[in-house]
Amino acid sequence: MSRRRHSDDSDAGQPHKRRRTSEPSEIEERLESLICRVGEKSNSSLESNLEGLAGVLEADLPNYKSKILRILCTVARLLPEKLTVYTTLVGLLNARNYNFGGEFVEAMIRQLKECLKVNMYNEAVHLVRFLSDLVNCHVIAAPSMVAMFENFVSVTQEEDVPQVSKRSVGSLGLFYNLSVPFVLGKELYEKKDAEMDRLLSQTESYLKRRQKIHVPMLQVWTADKPHPQEEYLDCLWSQIQKLKKDRWQERHILRPYLAFDSVLCEALQHNLPPFTPPPHTEDSVYPMPRVIFRMFDYTDDPEGPVMPGSHSVERFVIEENLHCIIKSHWKERKTCAAQLLSYPGNNKIPLNYHIVEVIFAELFQLPSPPHIEVMYTTLLIELCKLQPGSLPQVLAQATEMLYMRLDTMNTTCVDRFINWFSHHLSNFQFRWSWEDWSDCLTQDLEKPKPKFVREVLEKCMRLSYHQRIIDIVPASFSVLSPANPVCIYKYGDESNRSLPGYTVALCLTIAIKNKASNDEIFSILKDVPNPNQDDDDGEGFTFNPLKIEVFVQTLLHLAAKSFSHSFSALAKFHEVFKTLAESDEGKLHVLRVVYEVWKNHPQMIAVLVDKMIRTQIVDCAAVANWIFSSELAHDFTRFYIWEILHSTIRKMNKHVLKIHKELEETKARLARQHKRRDSDDDDDDDDRSTDREDGPLEEQIERLQEKVESAQSEQKNLFLVIFQRFIMLLTEHLVRCETGGIDVFTPWYKSCIERLQQIFLQHHQIIQQYMVTLENLLFTAELDHHILAVFQQFCALQA
């Protein structure tokens, strides 16, 4: 009744009603804003802001406790760069409200279990560190934290974990423990030194006995000079050892709780609820191991603040926090750049060097960067805009260092370096001091440095135009400058009248210009003689290389004006293409002719091959065979060739996934129909009508199952073709070198063996399904150890 009377009131009462109902949501938004923004730049000190916020939250606990708990748990997981700020806040709240502190600890443990259960391991690391720092804030009792660490160590000794996952489980548990002493080491050693020594001893024992065959596959450089490329757990262990040697003293972690020590030490502490890491299951997906990227040391910035050593705790903390900032803000490049540059303590460290190193560490991370590659380009551009007086110089220095180390750089990372550098130059008028790299002009063109410059200029041309690139580089670089991307039409020169098919090409040109139909094209092509006369049938449309050559050469020449013209030509004469390229030899020859016509325009080749796969003129296996054919030997190490191959593999994988998804959706529809039938048992006609409904769906499922099996067979065949051709090429090279007494490790060999690694790494999730087949058919014990080592590294990586 009171509601009715209120609603019948005058209009003046309505705004009051709306304000009262919206007030809780406004308060919740305000609380979220206050919590998320604490620790940012402010006129007041951090300590006074924390004390004031703790007072506000304490006052709102009676009405908004669940909301405050949820926000604090979320920031603990997603904002690890402000870890100590939030642990101090929780410590202050625990000192004022013991029950809230207990509920928060229980909520964090629930969240940790959930993260581990759904394979969110990075977030789980943040939560473990947060819980550890709560010991410093007198929220959690040290003995119960040590018990949790012992549980993590115990996973390295589990017997019921399959061997294939033992290393991943163990490494994960160790990583959690090794990530903690930076925030908690001093506290634990003062209170639980015997337990900590035992934990570190068990850790060292595990680290010594584990296998690291996979490490070379993940290293950015093959040489350890000037900076060793260490496996992440080895590097972390060295940092722990140095920290212990320094008596657990570090000077970089912000510890605001020290200002409240008199308050916090009076608070009652909580014991952690019993915690056991979730057991290994078939659905467990563990993070890939990593290699720590090092690029700079203290000698690279002699005038600024000293860069911490690679095994110092400060280096770990700075890098971890910068990685976290990028992860939190990578979708907003301006915010991300501003957050990186406002990193606390930036006057005590060479921040620009740390930022550039961390960004390149992510860009070059193998098997793939954490985020899309173009994000790193846009982020570096934004950083250069915000710090025009200093950061471009650091970036130029880094680029020069990367160029100098190209000889030992992983080919996959060279690809990413090419993509980043060309894109970056396109945003700064392609300005670069090319003369500084003139040393590459005196080297063999197959060596890494001249090849890098050539590929960068090629990529720059894609982002500009040919004459612009010719104008920006010195004349001495002409040997590395991209060719003029024009169509090579061999029937266009009258001096080639004697070529077979010349007159037919002229007739085709006229017919296509006059908008001839497919039938008219077929009629003209019937006059083309077949060099493989014995194979030709009465219809004249079996594999005829000359017929394909005349048609494809002429059509691509007439459609050479743009990508759109070429696409229209493929669409209009799709039937002719399908007929001419019906056989495997026909498909292969179509690709050969595309290369002959556009060999000076790699981008056009890549785009046309992509379109031909989409329109099923050629298939993925044909593209793979073409790439490894003798006709492409001259361009085998070129960047665009591998762009095409990886694009082809991705298309095959997407095709399989698409059909599999259709099958699962159809099965789900059938299951829903069965569920409806079970719930409507009272209807007499229900069974008959449902059977009629089920029939088409069951037939559709059978058809889709056949399509999935066929697609998976094609996918497996594609990988078999690729790996078989790799093995053949590499074996021929090794035999030739052994016979001739030549050094095996040529630039071609380095490129080829690292491209083989690249295939394994970039498509590891799919290849994993076919490991047994690959081991039984191709990567057998009789294979040369140089090639077999790549497969063994990949197997170790998956273990």
Short mmCIF file of N, CA and C in Angstrom, two decimals, residues 35-123:
data_model
loop_
_atom_site.label_atom_id
_atom_site.label_comp_id
_atom_site.label_asym_id
_atom_site.label_seq_id
_atom_site.Cartn_x
_atom_site.Cartn_y
_atom_site.Cartn_z
N ILE A 35 38.91 1.96 -5.22
CA ILE A 35 39.85 0.85 -5.04
C ILE A 35 40.80 0.74 -6.23
N CYS A 36 40.27 0.86 -7.44
CA CYS A 36 41.11 0.70 -8.64
C CYS A 36 42.12 1.83 -8.80
N ARG A 37 41.75 3.03 -8.32
CA ARG A 37 42.64 4.19 -8.53
C ARG A 37 43.65 4.41 -7.42
N VAL A 38 43.51 3.72 -6.30
CA VAL A 38 44.46 3.94 -5.22
C VAL A 38 45.85 3.49 -5.68
N GLY A 39 46.84 4.27 -5.31
CA GLY A 39 48.21 3.96 -5.75
C GLY A 39 48.64 4.74 -6.97
N GLU A 40 47.69 5.41 -7.65
CA GLU A 40 48.04 6.26 -8.79
C GLU A 40 48.52 7.61 -8.27
N LYS A 41 49.05 8.43 -9.19
CA LYS A 41 49.59 9.73 -8.79
C LYS A 41 48.52 10.57 -8.11
N SER A 42 48.92 11.22 -7.00
CA SER A 42 47.96 11.99 -6.21
C SER A 42 48.71 13.09 -5.46
N ASN A 43 47.96 14.12 -5.07
CA ASN A 43 48.56 15.20 -4.27
C ASN A 43 48.86 14.73 -2.84
N SER A 44 48.10 13.75 -2.40
CA SER A 44 48.31 13.22 -1.04
C SER A 44 49.29 12.05 -1.10
N SER A 45 49.85 11.69 0.04
CA SER A 45 50.77 10.55 0.09
C SER A 45 49.99 9.25 -0.05
N LEU A 46 50.68 8.20 -0.49
CA LEU A 46 50.04 6.90 -0.64
C LEU A 46 49.51 6.40 0.70
N GLU A 47 50.28 6.63 1.76
CA GLU A 47 49.88 6.14 3.08
C GLU A 47 48.57 6.78 3.54
N SER A 48 48.44 8.11 3.33
CA SER A 48 47.20 8.78 3.77
C SER A 48 46.03 8.34 2.90
N ASN A 49 46.27 8.11 1.61
CA ASN A 49 45.20 7.62 0.72
C ASN A 49 44.73 6.24 1.15
N LEU A 50 45.69 5.37 1.51
CA LEU A 50 45.32 4.02 1.94
C LEU A 50 44.53 4.06 3.25
N GLU A 51 44.97 4.88 4.17
CA GLU A 51 44.28 4.98 5.46
C GLU A 51 42.87 5.52 5.26
N GLY A 52 42.74 6.54 4.42
CA GLY A 52 41.42 7.10 4.15
C GLY A 52 40.51 6.10 3.46
N LEU A 53 41.05 5.35 2.48
CA LEU A 53 40.24 4.36 1.76
C LEU A 53 39.82 3.23 2.70
N ALA A 54 40.73 2.80 3.57
CA ALA A 54 40.38 1.74 4.54
C ALA A 54 39.21 2.19 5.41
N GLY A 55 39.21 3.48 5.81
CA GLY A 55 38.11 4.00 6.61
C GLY A 55 36.80 3.99 5.85
N VAL A 56 36.84 4.40 4.58
CA VAL A 56 35.63 4.41 3.75
C VAL A 56 35.08 3.00 3.59
N LEU A 57 35.97 2.04 3.25
CA LEU A 57 35.52 0.67 3.03
C LEU A 57 34.98 0.05 4.32
N GLU A 58 35.62 0.35 5.45
CA GLU A 58 35.14 -0.19 6.73
C GLU A 58 33.72 0.30 7.01
N ALA A 59 33.47 1.56 6.70
CA ALA A 59 32.13 2.11 6.95
C ALA A 59 31.08 1.47 6.04
N ASP A 60 31.51 1.04 4.83
CA ASP A 60 30.56 0.46 3.88
C ASP A 60 30.45 -1.05 3.98
N LEU A 61 31.24 -1.68 4.83
CA LEU A 61 31.22 -3.14 4.95
C LEU A 61 29.84 -3.71 5.31
N PRO A 62 29.10 -3.09 6.22
CA PRO A 62 27.79 -3.68 6.57
C PRO A 62 26.86 -3.85 5.39
N ASN A 63 26.90 -2.93 4.43
CA ASN A 63 25.97 -2.98 3.30
C ASN A 63 26.58 -3.52 2.00
N TYR A 64 27.89 -3.38 1.85
CA TYR A 64 28.50 -3.70 0.55
C TYR A 64 29.69 -4.66 0.69
N LYS A 65 29.63 -5.53 1.67
CA LYS A 65 30.78 -6.41 1.92
C LYS A 65 31.09 -7.33 0.73
N SER A 66 30.05 -7.94 0.16
CA SER A 66 30.28 -8.88 -0.94
C SER A 66 30.88 -8.17 -2.16
N LYS A 67 30.41 -6.94 -2.40
CA LYS A 67 30.94 -6.16 -3.53
C LYS A 67 32.42 -5.82 -3.28
N ILE A 68 32.75 -5.39 -2.07
CA ILE A 68 34.14 -5.03 -1.73
C ILE A 68 35.05 -6.25 -1.83
N LEU A 69 34.58 -7.40 -1.35
CA LEU A 69 35.35 -8.64 -1.47
C LEU A 69 35.63 -8.98 -2.93
N ARG A 70 34.59 -8.87 -3.75
CA ARG A 70 34.72 -9.21 -5.17
C ARG A 70 35.71 -8.28 -5.87
N ILE A 71 35.64 -6.99 -5.56
CA ILE A 71 36.56 -6.02 -6.20
C ILE A 71 38.00 -6.29 -5.78
N LEU A 72 38.22 -6.52 -4.48
CA LEU A 72 39.58 -6.75 -3.99
C LEU A 72 40.17 -8.04 -4.55
N CYS A 73 39.37 -9.08 -4.67
CA CYS A 73 39.86 -10.33 -5.27
C CYS A 73 40.21 -10.13 -6.74
N THR A 74 39.43 -9.30 -7.43
CA THR A 74 39.67 -9.05 -8.86
C THR A 74 40.96 -8.26 -9.06
N VAL A 75 41.17 -7.21 -8.27
CA VAL A 75 42.39 -6.41 -8.45
C VAL A 75 43.63 -7.22 -8.05
N ALA A 76 43.48 -8.12 -7.09
CA ALA A 76 44.60 -8.98 -6.70
C ALA A 76 45.04 -9.85 -7.87
N ARG A 77 44.06 -10.25 -8.69
CA ARG A 77 44.35 -11.13 -9.83
C ARG A 77 44.80 -10.36 -11.06
N LEU A 78 44.20 -9.18 -11.27
CA LEU A 78 44.41 -8.48 -12.55
C LEU A 78 45.36 -7.29 -12.47
N LEU A 79 45.68 -6.79 -11.27
CA LEU A 79 46.57 -5.63 -11.16
C LEU A 79 47.78 -5.97 -10.28
N PRO A 80 48.58 -6.95 -10.69
CA PRO A 80 49.71 -7.38 -9.83
C PRO A 80 50.78 -6.31 -9.66
N GLU A 81 50.83 -5.33 -10.58
CA GLU A 81 51.83 -4.27 -10.44
C GLU A 81 51.57 -3.39 -9.21
N LYS A 82 50.33 -3.46 -8.66
CA LYS A 82 50.01 -2.71 -7.44
C LYS A 82 49.78 -3.66 -6.26
N LEU A 83 50.44 -4.81 -6.31
CA LEU A 83 50.23 -5.86 -5.32
C LEU A 83 50.37 -5.35 -3.89
N THR A 84 51.51 -4.71 -3.57
CA THR A 84 51.77 -4.31 -2.19
C THR A 84 50.82 -3.21 -1.71
N VAL A 85 50.30 -2.43 -2.64
CA VAL A 85 49.31 -1.40 -2.28
C VAL A 85 48.05 -2.08 -1.76
N TYR A 86 47.59 -3.10 -2.49
CA TYR A 86 46.34 -3.76 -2.11
C TYR A 86 46.52 -4.68 -0.90
N THR A 87 47.71 -5.30 -0.75
CA THR A 87 47.91 -6.12 0.45
C THR A 87 47.91 -5.24 1.70
N THR A 88 48.48 -4.03 1.57
CA THR A 88 48.44 -3.10 2.71
C THR A 88 47.01 -2.71 3.05
N LEU A 89 46.21 -2.44 2.01
CA LEU A 89 44.80 -2.08 2.21
C LEU A 89 44.06 -3.22 2.92
N VAL A 90 44.29 -4.46 2.46
CA VAL A 90 43.64 -5.60 3.11
C VAL A 90 44.12 -5.74 4.56
N GLY A 91 45.44 -5.48 4.79
CA GLY A 91 45.98 -5.53 6.15
C GLY A 91 45.30 -4.53 7.07
N LEU A 92 45.07 -3.32 6.58
CA LEU A 92 44.40 -2.29 7.39
C LEU A 92 42.96 -2.68 7.69
N LEU A 93 42.28 -3.26 6.68
CA LEU A 93 40.90 -3.70 6.90
C LEU A 93 40.84 -4.87 7.88
N ASN A 94 41.81 -5.77 7.79
CA ASN A 94 41.86 -6.91 8.72
C ASN A 94 42.09 -6.43 10.15
N ALA A 95 42.95 -5.40 10.32
CA ALA A 95 43.22 -4.86 11.65
C ALA A 95 41.95 -4.23 12.25
N ARG A 96 41.06 -3.71 11.38
CA ARG A 96 39.84 -3.06 11.86
C ARG A 96 38.67 -4.05 11.97
N ASN A 97 38.69 -5.09 11.11
CA ASN A 97 37.56 -6.02 11.06
C ASN A 97 38.11 -7.42 10.79
N TYR A 98 38.37 -8.17 11.86
CA TYR A 98 39.02 -9.49 11.76
C TYR A 98 38.20 -10.46 10.90
N ASN A 99 36.88 -10.43 11.05
CA ASN A 99 36.03 -11.35 10.29
C ASN A 99 36.14 -11.11 8.79
N PHE A 100 36.20 -9.82 8.41
CA PHE A 100 36.34 -9.51 6.98
C PHE A 100 37.66 -10.07 6.44
N GLY A 101 38.74 -9.94 7.24
CA GLY A 101 40.04 -10.49 6.80
C GLY A 101 39.96 -11.97 6.54
N GLY A 102 39.26 -12.70 7.41
CA GLY A 102 39.10 -14.15 7.24
C GLY A 102 38.31 -14.48 5.99
N GLU A 103 37.23 -13.74 5.76
CA GLU A 103 36.41 -13.98 4.57
C GLU A 103 37.20 -13.70 3.29
N PHE A 104 38.04 -12.65 3.34
CA PHE A 104 38.84 -12.32 2.17
C PHE A 104 39.84 -13.45 1.85
N VAL A 105 40.51 -13.97 2.87
CA VAL A 105 41.47 -15.06 2.65
C VAL A 105 40.77 -16.27 2.05
N GLU A 106 39.59 -16.61 2.57
CA GLU A 106 38.84 -17.75 2.03
C GLU A 106 38.43 -17.50 0.58
N ALA A 107 38.02 -16.27 0.27
CA ALA A 107 37.63 -15.92 -1.11
C ALA A 107 38.83 -16.04 -2.05
N MET A 108 40.00 -15.62 -1.58
CA MET A 108 41.21 -15.72 -2.41
C MET A 108 41.57 -17.17 -2.69
N ILE A 109 41.44 -18.03 -1.69
CA ILE A 109 41.75 -19.45 -1.90
C ILE A 109 40.77 -20.07 -2.89
N ARG A 110 39.50 -19.70 -2.78
CA ARG A 110 38.50 -20.20 -3.75
C ARG A 110 38.86 -19.75 -5.16
N GLN A 111 39.25 -18.48 -5.28
CA GLN A 111 39.61 -17.94 -6.59
C GLN A 111 40.87 -18.63 -7.14
N LEU A 112 41.84 -18.91 -6.27
CA LEU A 112 43.06 -19.60 -6.68
C LEU A 112 42.75 -20.99 -7.22
N LYS A 113 41.90 -21.73 -6.50
CA LYS A 113 41.52 -23.07 -6.96
C LYS A 113 40.81 -23.02 -8.31
N GLU A 114 39.95 -22.02 -8.48
CA GLU A 114 39.22 -21.88 -9.74
C GLU A 114 40.17 -21.57 -10.89
N CYS A 115 41.14 -20.68 -10.65
CA CYS A 115 42.12 -20.32 -11.69
C CYS A 115 42.93 -21.55 -12.12
N LEU A 116 43.37 -22.34 -11.14
CA LEU A 116 44.14 -23.55 -11.46
C LEU A 116 43.27 -24.57 -12.20
N LYS A 117 42.02 -24.64 -11.83
CA LYS A 117 41.11 -25.61 -12.44
C LYS A 117 40.88 -25.31 -13.92
N VAL A 118 40.80 -24.01 -14.26
CA VAL A 118 40.52 -23.62 -15.66
C VAL A 118 41.78 -23.19 -16.41
N ASN A 119 42.94 -23.61 -15.90
CA ASN A 119 44.24 -23.38 -16.58
C ASN A 119 44.64 -21.92 -16.68
N MET A 120 44.18 -21.08 -15.75
CA MET A 120 44.59 -19.65 -15.74
C MET A 120 45.81 -19.51 -14.82
N TYR A 121 46.94 -20.02 -15.30
CA TYR A 121 48.11 -20.16 -14.43
C TYR A 121 48.79 -18.84 -14.12
N ASN A 122 48.81 -17.91 -15.05
CA ASN A 122 49.43 -16.61 -14.78
C ASN A 122 48.69 -15.86 -13.67
N GLU A 123 47.36 -15.90 -13.76
CA GLU A 123 46.56 -15.26 -12.72
C GLU A 123 46.77 -15.95 -11.37
#
